[in-house]
Coordinates of N, CA, C and O in Angstrom, one line a residue:
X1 N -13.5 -17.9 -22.3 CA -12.6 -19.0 -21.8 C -12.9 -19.1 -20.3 O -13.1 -18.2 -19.5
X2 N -12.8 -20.9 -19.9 CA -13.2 -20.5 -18.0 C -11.9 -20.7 -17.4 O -11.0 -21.5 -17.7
X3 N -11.9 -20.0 -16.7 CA -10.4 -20.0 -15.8 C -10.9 -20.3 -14.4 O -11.9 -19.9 -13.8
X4 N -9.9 -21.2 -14.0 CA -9.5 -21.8 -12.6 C -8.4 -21.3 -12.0 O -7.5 -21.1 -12.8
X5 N -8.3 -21.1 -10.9 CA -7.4 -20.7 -10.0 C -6.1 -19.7 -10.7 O -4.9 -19.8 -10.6
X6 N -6.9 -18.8 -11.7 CA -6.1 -18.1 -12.1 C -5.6 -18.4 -13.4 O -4.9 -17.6 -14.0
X7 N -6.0 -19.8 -14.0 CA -4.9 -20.3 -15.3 C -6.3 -20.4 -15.9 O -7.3 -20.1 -15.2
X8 N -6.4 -20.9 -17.6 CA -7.2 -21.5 -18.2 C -7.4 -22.4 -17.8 O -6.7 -22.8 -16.9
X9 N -8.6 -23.4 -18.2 CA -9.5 -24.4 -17.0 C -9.1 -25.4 -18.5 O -9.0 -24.9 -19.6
X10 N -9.0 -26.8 -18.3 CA -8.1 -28.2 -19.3 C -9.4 -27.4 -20.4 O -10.6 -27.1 -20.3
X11 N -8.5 -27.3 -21.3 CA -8.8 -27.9 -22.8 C -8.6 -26.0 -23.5 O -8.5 -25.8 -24.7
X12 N -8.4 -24.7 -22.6 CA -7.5 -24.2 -23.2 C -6.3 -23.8 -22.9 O -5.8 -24.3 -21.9
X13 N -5.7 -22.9 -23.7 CA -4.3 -23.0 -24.0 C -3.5 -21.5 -23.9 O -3.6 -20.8 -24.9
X14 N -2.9 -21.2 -23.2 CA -1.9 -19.9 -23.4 C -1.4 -20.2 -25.1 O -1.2 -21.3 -25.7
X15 N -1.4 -19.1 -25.5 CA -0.8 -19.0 -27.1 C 0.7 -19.7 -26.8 O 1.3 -20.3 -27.7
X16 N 1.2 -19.7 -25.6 CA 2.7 -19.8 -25.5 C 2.8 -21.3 -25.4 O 3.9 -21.9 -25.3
X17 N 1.9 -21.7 -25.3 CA 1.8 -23.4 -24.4 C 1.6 -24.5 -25.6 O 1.6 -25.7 -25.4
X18 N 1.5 -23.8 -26.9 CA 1.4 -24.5 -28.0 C 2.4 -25.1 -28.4 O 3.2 -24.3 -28.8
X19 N 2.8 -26.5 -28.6 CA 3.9 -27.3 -28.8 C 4.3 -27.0 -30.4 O 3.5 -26.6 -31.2
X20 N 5.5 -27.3 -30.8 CA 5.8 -27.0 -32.6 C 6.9 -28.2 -32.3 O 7.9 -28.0 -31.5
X21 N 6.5 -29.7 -33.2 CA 6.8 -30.2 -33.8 C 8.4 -30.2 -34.1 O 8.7 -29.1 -34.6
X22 N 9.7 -31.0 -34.0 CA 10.4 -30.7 -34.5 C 10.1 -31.0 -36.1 O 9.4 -32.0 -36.5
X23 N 10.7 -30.0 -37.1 CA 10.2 -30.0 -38.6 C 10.1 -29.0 -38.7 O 10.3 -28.5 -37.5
X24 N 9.7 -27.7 -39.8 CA 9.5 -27.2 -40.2 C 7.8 -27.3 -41.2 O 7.6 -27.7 -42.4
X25 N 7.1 -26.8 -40.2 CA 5.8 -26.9 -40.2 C 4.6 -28.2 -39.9 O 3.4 -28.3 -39.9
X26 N 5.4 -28.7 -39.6 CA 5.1 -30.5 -38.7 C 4.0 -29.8 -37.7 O 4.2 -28.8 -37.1
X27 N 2.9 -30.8 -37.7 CA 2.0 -30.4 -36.7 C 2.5 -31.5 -35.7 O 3.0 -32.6 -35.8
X28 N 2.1 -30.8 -34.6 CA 2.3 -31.7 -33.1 C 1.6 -32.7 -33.3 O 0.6 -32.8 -34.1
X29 N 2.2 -33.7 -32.3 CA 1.6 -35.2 -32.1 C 0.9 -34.8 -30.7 O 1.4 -33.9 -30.1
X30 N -0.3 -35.5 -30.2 CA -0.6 -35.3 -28.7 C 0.3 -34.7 -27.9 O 0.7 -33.6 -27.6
X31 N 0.6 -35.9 -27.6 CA 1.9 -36.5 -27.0 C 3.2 -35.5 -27.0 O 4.0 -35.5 -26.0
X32 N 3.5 -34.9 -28.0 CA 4.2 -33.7 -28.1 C 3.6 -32.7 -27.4 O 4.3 -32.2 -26.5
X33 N 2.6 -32.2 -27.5 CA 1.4 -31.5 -26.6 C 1.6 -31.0 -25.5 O 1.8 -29.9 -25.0
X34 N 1.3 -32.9 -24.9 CA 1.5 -32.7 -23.4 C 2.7 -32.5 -23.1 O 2.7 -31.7 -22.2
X35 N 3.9 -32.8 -23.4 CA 5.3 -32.8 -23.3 C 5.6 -31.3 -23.2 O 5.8 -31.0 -22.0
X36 N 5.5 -30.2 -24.3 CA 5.3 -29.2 -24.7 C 4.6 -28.2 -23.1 O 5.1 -27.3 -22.5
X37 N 3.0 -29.1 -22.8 CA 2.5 -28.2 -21.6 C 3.1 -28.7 -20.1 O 2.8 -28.2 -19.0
X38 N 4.0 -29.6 -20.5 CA 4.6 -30.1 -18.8 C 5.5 -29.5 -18.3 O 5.6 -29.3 -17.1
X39 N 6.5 -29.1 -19.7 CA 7.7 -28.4 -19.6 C 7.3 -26.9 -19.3 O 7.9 -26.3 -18.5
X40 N 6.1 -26.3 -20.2 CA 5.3 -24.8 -19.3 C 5.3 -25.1 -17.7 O 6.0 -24.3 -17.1
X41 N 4.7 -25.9 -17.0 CA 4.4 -25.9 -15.8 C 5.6 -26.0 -15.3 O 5.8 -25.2 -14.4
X42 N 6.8 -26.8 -15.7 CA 8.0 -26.7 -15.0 C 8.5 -25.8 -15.0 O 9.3 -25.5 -14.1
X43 N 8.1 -24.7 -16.3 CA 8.6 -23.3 -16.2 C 8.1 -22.3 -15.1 O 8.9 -21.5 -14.7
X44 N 6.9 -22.6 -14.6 CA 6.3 -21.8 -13.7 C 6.9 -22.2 -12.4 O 7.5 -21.4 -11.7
X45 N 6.9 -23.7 -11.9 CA 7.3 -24.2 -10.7 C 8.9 -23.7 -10.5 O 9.3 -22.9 -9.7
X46 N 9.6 -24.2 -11.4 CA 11.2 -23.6 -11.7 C 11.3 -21.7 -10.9 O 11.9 -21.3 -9.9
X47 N 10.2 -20.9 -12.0 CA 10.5 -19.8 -11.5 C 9.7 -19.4 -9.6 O 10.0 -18.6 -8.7
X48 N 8.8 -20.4 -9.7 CA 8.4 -20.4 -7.9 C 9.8 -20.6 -6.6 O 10.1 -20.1 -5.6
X49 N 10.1 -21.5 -7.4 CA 11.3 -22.2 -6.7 C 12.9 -21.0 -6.5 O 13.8 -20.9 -5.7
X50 N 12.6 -20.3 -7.8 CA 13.9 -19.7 -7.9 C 13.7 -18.6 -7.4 O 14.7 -17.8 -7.2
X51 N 12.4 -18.2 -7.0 CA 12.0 -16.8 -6.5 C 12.4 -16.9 -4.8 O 13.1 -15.9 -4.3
X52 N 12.0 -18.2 -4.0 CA 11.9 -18.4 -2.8 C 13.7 -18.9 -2.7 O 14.3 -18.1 -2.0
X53 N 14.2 -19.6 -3.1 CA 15.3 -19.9 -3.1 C 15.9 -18.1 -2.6 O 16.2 -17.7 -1.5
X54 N 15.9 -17.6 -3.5 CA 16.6 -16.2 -3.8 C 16.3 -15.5 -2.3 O 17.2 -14.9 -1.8
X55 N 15.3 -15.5 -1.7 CA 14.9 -15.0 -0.8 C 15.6 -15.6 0.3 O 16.3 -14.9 1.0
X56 N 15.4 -16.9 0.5 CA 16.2 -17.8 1.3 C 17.5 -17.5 1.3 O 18.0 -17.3 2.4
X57 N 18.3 -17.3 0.3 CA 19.5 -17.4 0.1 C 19.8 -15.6 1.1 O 20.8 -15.5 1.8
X58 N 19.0 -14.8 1.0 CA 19.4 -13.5 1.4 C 19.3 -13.1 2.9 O 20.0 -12.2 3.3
X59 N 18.6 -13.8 3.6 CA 18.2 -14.5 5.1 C 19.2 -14.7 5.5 O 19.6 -14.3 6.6
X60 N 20.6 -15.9 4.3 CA 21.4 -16.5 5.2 C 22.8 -15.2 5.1 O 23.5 -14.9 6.1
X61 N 22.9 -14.6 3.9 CA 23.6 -13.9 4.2 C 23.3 -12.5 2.7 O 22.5 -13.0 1.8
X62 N 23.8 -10.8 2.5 CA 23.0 -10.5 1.4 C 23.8 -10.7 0.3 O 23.3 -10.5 -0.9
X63 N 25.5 -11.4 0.6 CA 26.3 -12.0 -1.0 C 26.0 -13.6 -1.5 O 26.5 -14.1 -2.5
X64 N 24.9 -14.1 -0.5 CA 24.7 -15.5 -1.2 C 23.4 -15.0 -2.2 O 22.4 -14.2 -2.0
X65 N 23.8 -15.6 -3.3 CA 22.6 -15.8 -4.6 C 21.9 -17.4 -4.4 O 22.4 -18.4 -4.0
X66 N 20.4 -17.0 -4.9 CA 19.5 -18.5 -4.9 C 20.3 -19.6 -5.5 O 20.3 -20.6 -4.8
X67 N 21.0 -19.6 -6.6 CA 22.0 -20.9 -6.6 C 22.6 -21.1 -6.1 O 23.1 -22.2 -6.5
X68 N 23.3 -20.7 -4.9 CA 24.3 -20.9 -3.9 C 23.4 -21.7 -3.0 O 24.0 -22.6 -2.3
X69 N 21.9 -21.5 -2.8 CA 21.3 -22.4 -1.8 C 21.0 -23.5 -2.4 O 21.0 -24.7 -1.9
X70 N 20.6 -23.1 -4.1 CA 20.2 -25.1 -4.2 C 21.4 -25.4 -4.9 O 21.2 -26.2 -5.9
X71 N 22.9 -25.1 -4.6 CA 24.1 -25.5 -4.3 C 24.2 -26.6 -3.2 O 24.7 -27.8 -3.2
X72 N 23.6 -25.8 -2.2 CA 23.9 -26.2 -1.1 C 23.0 -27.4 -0.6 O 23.5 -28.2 0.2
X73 N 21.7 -27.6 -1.1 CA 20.6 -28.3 -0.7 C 21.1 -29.8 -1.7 O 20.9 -30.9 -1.3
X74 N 21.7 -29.4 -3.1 CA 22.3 -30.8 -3.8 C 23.8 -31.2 -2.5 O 24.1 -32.4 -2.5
X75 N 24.3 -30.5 -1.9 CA 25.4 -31.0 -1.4 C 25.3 -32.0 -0.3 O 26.0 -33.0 0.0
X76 N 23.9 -31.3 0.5 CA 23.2 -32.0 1.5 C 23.0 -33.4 1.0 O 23.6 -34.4 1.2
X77 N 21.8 -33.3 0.4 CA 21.2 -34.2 0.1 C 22.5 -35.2 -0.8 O 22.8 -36.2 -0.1
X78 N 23.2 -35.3 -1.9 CA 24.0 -35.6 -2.9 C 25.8 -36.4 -2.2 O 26.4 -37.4 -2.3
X79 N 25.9 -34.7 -1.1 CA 26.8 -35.5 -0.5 C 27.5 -36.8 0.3 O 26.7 -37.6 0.8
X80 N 29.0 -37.2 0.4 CA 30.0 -36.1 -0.7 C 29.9 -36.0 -2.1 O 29.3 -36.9 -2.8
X81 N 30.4 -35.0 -2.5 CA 29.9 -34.6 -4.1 C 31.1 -33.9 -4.7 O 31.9 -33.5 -3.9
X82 N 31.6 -33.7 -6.4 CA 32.6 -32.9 -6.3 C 31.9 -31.6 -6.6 O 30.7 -31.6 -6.8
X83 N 32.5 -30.7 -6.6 CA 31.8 -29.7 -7.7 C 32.3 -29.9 -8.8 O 32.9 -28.8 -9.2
X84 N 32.5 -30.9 -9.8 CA 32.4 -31.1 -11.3 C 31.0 -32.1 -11.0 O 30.3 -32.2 -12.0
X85 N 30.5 -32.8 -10.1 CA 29.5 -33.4 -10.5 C 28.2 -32.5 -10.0 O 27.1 -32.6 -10.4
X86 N 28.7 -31.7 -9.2 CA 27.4 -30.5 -9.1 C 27.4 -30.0 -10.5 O 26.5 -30.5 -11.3
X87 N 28.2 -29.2 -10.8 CA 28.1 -29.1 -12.0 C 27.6 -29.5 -13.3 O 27.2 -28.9 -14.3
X88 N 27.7 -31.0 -13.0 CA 26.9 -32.3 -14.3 C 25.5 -31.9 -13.8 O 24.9 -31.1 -14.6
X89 N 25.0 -32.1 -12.9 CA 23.7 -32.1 -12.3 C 23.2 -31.0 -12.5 O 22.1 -31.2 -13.1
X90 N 23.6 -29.3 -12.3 CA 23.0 -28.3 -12.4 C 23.3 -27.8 -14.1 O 22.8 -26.8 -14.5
X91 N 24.2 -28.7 -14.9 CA 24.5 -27.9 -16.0 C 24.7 -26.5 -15.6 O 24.0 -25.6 -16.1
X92 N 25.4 -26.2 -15.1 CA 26.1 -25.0 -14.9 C 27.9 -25.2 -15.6 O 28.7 -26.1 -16.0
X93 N 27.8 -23.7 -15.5 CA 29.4 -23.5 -15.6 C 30.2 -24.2 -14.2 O 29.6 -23.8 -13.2
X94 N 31.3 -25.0 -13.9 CA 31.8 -25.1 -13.0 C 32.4 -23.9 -11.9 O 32.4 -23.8 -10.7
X95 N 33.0 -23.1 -12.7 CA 33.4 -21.7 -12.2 C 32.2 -20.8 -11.4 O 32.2 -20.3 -10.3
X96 N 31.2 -20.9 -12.3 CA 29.9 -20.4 -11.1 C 29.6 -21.3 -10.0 O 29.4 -20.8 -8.9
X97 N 29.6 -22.7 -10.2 CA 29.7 -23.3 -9.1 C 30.6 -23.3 -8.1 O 30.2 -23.4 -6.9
X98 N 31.8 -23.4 -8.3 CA 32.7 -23.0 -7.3 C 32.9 -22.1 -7.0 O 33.6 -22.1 -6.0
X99 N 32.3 -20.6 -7.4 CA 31.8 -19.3 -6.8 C 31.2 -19.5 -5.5 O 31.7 -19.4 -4.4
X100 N 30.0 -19.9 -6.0 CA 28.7 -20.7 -4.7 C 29.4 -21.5 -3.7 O 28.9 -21.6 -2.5
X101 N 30.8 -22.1 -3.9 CA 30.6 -23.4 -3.3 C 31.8 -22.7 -2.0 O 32.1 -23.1 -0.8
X102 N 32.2 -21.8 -2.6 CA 33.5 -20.8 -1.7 C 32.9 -19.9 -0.8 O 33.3 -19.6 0.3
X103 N 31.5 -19.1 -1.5 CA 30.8 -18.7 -0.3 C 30.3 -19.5 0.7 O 30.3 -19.1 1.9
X104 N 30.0 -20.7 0.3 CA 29.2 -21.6 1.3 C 30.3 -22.4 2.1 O 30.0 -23.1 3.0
X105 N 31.4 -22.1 1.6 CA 32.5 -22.7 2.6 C 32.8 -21.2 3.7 O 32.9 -21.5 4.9
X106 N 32.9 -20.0 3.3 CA 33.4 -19.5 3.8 C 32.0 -19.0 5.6 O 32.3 -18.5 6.6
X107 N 30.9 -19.6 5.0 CA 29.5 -19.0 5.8 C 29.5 -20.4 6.7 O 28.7 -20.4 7.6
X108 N 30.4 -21.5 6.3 CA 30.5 -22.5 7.7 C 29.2 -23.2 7.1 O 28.6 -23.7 8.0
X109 N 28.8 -23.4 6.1 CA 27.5 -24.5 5.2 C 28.4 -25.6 4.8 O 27.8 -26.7 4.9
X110 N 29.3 -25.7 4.4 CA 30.0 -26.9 3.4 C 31.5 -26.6 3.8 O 32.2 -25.6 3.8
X111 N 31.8 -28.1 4.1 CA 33.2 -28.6 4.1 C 33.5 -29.2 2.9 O 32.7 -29.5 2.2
X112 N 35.2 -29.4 2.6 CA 35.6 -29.4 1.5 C 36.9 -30.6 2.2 O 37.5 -30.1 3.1
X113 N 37.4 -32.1 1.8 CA 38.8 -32.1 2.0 C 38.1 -33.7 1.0 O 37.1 -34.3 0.5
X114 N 40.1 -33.7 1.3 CA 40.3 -34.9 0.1 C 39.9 -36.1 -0.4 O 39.3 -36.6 0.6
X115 N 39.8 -36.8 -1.1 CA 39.0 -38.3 -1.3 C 40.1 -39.2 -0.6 O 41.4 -39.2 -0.7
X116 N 39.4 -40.1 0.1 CA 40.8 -40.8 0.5 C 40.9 -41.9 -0.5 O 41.8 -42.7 -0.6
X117 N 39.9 -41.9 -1.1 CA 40.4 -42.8 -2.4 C 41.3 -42.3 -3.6 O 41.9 -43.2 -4.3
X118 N 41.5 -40.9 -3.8 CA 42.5 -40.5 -4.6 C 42.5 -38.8 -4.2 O 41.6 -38.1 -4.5
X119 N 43.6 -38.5 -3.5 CA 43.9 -37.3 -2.8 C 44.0 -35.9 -3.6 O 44.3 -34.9 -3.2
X120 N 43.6 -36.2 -5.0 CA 43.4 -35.4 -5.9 C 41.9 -34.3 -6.3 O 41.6 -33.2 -6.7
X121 N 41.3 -35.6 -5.5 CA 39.0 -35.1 -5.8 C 39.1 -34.6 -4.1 O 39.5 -35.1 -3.1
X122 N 38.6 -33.5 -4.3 CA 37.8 -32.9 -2.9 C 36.6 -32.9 -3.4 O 36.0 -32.5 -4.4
X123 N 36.0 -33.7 -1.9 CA 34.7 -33.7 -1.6 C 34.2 -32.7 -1.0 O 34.8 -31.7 -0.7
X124 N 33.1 -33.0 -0.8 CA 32.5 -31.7 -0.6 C 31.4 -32.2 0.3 O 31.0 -33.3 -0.1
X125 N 30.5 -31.6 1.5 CA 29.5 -32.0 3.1 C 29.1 -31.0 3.4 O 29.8 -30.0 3.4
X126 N 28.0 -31.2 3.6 CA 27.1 -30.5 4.0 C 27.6 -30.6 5.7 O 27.6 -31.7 6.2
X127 N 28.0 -29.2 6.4 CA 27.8 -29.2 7.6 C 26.5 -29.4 8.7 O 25.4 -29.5 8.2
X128 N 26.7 -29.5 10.1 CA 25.7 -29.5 10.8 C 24.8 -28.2 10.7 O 23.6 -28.5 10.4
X129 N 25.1 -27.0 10.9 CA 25.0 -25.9 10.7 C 24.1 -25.8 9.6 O 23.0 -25.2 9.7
X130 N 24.5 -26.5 8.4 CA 23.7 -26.6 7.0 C 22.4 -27.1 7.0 O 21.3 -26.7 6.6
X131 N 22.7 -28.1 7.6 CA 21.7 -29.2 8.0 C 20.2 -28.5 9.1 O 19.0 -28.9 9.1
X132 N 20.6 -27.9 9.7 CA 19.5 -27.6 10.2 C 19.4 -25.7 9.8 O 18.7 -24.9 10.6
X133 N 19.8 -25.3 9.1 CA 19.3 -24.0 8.1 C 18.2 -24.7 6.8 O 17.3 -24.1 6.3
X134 N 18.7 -26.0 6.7 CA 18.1 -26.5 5.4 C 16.7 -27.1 6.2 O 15.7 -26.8 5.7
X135 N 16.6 -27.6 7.1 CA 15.3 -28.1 7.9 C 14.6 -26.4 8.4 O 13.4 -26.4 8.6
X136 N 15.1 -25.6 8.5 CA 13.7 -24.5 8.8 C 13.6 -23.8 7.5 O 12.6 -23.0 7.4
X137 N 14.6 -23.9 6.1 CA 13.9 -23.4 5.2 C 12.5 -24.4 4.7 O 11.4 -24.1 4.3
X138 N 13.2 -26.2 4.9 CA 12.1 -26.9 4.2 C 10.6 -26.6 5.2 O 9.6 -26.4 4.6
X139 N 10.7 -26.6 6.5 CA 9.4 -25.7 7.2 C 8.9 -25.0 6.4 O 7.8 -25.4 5.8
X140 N 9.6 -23.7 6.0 CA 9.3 -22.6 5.7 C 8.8 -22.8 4.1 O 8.1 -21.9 3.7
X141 N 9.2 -24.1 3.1 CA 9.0 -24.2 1.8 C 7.4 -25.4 1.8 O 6.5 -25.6 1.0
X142 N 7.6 -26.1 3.5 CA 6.3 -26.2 3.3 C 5.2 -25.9 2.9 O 4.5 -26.1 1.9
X143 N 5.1 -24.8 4.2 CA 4.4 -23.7 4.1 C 3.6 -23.3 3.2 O 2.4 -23.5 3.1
X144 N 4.7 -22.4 2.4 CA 4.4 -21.9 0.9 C 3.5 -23.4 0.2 O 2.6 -23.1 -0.6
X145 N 3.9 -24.6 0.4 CA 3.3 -25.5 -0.8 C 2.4 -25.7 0.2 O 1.3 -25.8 -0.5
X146 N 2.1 -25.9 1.6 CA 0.7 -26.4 2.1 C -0.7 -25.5 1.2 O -1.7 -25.9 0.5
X147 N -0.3 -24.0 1.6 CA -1.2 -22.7 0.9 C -1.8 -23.5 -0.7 O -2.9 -23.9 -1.1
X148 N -0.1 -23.5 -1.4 CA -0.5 -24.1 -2.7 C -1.4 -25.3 -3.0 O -2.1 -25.1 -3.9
X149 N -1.4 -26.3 -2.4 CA -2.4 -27.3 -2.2 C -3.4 -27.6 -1.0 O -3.6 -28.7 -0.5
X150 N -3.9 -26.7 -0.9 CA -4.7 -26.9 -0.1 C -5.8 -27.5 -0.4 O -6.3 -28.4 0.3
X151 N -6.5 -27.2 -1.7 CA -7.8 -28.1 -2.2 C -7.5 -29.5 -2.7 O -8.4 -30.3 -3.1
X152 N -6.2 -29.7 -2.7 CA -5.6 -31.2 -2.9 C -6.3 -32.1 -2.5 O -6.3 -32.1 -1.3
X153 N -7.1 -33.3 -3.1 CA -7.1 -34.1 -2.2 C -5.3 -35.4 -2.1 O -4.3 -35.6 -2.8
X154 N -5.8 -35.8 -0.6 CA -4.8 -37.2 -0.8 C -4.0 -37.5 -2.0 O -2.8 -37.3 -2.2
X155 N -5.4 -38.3 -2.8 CA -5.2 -39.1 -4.0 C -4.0 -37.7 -5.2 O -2.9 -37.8 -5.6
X156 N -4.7 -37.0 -5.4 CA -3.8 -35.8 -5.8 C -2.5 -35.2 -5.3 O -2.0 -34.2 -5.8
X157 N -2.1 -35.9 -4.6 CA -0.5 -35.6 -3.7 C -0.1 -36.4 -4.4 O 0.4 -36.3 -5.5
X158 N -0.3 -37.3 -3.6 CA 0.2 -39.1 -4.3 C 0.4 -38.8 -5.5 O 1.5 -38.6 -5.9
X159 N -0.7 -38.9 -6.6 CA -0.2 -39.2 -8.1 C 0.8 -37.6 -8.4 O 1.1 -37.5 -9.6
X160 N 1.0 -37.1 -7.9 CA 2.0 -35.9 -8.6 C 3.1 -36.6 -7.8 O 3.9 -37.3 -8.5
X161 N 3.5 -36.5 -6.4 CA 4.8 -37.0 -5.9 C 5.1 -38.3 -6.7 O 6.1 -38.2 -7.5
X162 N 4.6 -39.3 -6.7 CA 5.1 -40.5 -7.6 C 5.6 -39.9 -9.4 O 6.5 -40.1 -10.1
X163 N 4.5 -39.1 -9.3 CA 5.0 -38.7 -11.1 C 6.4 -38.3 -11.2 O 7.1 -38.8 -12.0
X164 N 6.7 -37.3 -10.3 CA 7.8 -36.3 -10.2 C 9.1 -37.4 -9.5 O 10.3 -37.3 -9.6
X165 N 8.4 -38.3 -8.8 CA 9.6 -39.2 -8.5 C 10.2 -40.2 -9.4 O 11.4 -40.7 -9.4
X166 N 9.2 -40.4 -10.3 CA 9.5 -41.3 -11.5 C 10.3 -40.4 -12.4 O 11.3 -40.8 -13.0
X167 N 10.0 -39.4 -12.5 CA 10.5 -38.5 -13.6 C 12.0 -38.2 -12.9 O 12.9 -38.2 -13.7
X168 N 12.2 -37.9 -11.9 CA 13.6 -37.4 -11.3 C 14.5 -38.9 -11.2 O 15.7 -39.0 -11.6
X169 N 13.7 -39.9 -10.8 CA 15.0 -40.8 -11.0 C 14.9 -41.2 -11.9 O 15.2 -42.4 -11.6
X170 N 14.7 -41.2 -13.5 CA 15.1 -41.2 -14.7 C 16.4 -40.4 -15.0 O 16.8 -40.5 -16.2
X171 N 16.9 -39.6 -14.0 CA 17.6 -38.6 -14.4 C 18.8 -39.0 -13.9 O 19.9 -38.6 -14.5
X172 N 18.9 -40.0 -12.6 CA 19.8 -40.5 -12.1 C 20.9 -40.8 -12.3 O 21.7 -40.3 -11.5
X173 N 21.4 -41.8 -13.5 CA 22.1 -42.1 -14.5 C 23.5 -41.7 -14.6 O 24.5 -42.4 -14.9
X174 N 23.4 -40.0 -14.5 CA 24.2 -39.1 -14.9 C 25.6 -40.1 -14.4 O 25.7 -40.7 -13.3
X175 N 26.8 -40.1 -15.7 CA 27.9 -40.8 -14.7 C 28.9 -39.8 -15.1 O 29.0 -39.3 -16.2
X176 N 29.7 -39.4 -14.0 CA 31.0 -38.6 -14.3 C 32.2 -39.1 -14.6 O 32.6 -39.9 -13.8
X177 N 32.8 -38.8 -15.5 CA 34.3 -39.4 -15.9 C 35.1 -39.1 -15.4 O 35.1 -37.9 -15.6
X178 N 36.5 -39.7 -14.5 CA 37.5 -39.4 -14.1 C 37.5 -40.1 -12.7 O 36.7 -41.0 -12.3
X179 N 38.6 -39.2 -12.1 CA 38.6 -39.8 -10.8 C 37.2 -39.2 -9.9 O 36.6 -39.8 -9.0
X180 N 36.7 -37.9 -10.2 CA 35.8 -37.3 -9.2 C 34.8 -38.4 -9.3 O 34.3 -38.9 -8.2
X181 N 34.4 -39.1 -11.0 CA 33.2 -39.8 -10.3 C 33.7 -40.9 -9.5 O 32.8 -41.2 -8.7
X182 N 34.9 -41.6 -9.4 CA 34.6 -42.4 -8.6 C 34.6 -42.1 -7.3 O 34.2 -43.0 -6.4
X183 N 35.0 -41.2 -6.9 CA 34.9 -40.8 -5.4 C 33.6 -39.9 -5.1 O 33.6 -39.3 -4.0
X184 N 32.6 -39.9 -5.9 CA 31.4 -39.5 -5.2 C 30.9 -40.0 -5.4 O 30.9 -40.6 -6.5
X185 N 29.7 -40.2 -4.4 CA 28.9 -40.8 -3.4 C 27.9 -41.2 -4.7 O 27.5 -40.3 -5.4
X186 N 27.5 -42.9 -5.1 CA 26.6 -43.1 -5.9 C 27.3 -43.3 -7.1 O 26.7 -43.9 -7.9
X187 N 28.3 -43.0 -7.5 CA 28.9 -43.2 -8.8 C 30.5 -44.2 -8.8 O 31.5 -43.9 -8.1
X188 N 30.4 -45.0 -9.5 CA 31.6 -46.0 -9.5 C 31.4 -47.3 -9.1 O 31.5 -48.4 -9.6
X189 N 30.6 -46.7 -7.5 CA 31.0 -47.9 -6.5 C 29.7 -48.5 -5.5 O 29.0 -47.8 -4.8
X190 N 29.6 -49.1 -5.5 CA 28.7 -49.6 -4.4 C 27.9 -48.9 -3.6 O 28.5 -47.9 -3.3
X191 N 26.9 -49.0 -3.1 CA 26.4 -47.7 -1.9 C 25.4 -48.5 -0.8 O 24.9 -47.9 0.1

């Protein structure tokens, strides 16, 4: 088998990377295939991500956990937000997230006060303070991805960032019910 950069080189396959059909003995379609090998690679990127996250997270303090940082990086970016729609977004338990979201209030990362559209939903902001911890981690996550692409060409940035951007805002959508969605940022109302 020829291997590149450490993986099998296109056309083979990890035993694990083999797709199974929903059915009961259904052979895969292509197309299921690739589906099947994209969600592998997301498996690997996911655990890249969650390794450095975790690291990051220990930098800022040793009781923050890696979800507490990409807690904090959806709040930035997302914010205001509630944590019931963090929650929609991370499919997490809410209670884990409000775990994260009390450390990160308590470390001066994230403010919390009421919707003035209904004094019920607390929002949730990314602080100043946040904001520029989150610019020397993205430095620092450069970095790590410059190393990773370095034999990139151009044209090869481009078609993955477009891919991944088409694919992420498909995901967009998500609407929350009640008052939180309408008081956060992107959902209800106009923007």
């Amino acid at each position: 088998m020829e291997v590149q950069n450490g993986r099998p080189a296109h056309g083979h396959k990890h035993a694990h990377e083999h797709a199974h059909a929903p059915g009961a003995g259904a052979a895969a379609s292509p197309r299921d295939e690739r589906v099947s090998q994209i969600i592998s690679e997301f498996s690997e990127v996911f655990a890249f991500a969650r390794s450095h996250w975790a690291s990051y997270a220990q930098e800022v303090d040793s009781e923050l956990k890696g979800v507490g940082m990409i807690v904090l990086q959806l709040v930035f970016r997302k914010g205001p937000v509630t944590a019931t729609a963090l929650s929609q977004m991370l499919d997490m338990d809410k209670a884990v997230v409000s775990r994260q979201i009390a450390k990160l209030r308590e470390l001066g990362l994230v403010e919390a006060e009421a919707s003035p559209e209904d004094r019920r939903v607390i929002l949730l902001t990314a602080t100043a303070h946040a904001g520029e911890l989150l610019e020397r981690i993205r430095r620092q996550w450069a970095h790590a991805y410059h190393e990773r692409f370095a034999d990139w060409s151009a044209e090869d940035l481009e078609q993955l960032r477009a891919g991944l951007h088409r694919f992420n805002a498909s995901a967009h959508d998500i609407r929350i019910d009640g008052p939180a969605g309408r008081c956060t940022r992107g959902h209800g109302s106009e923007d």
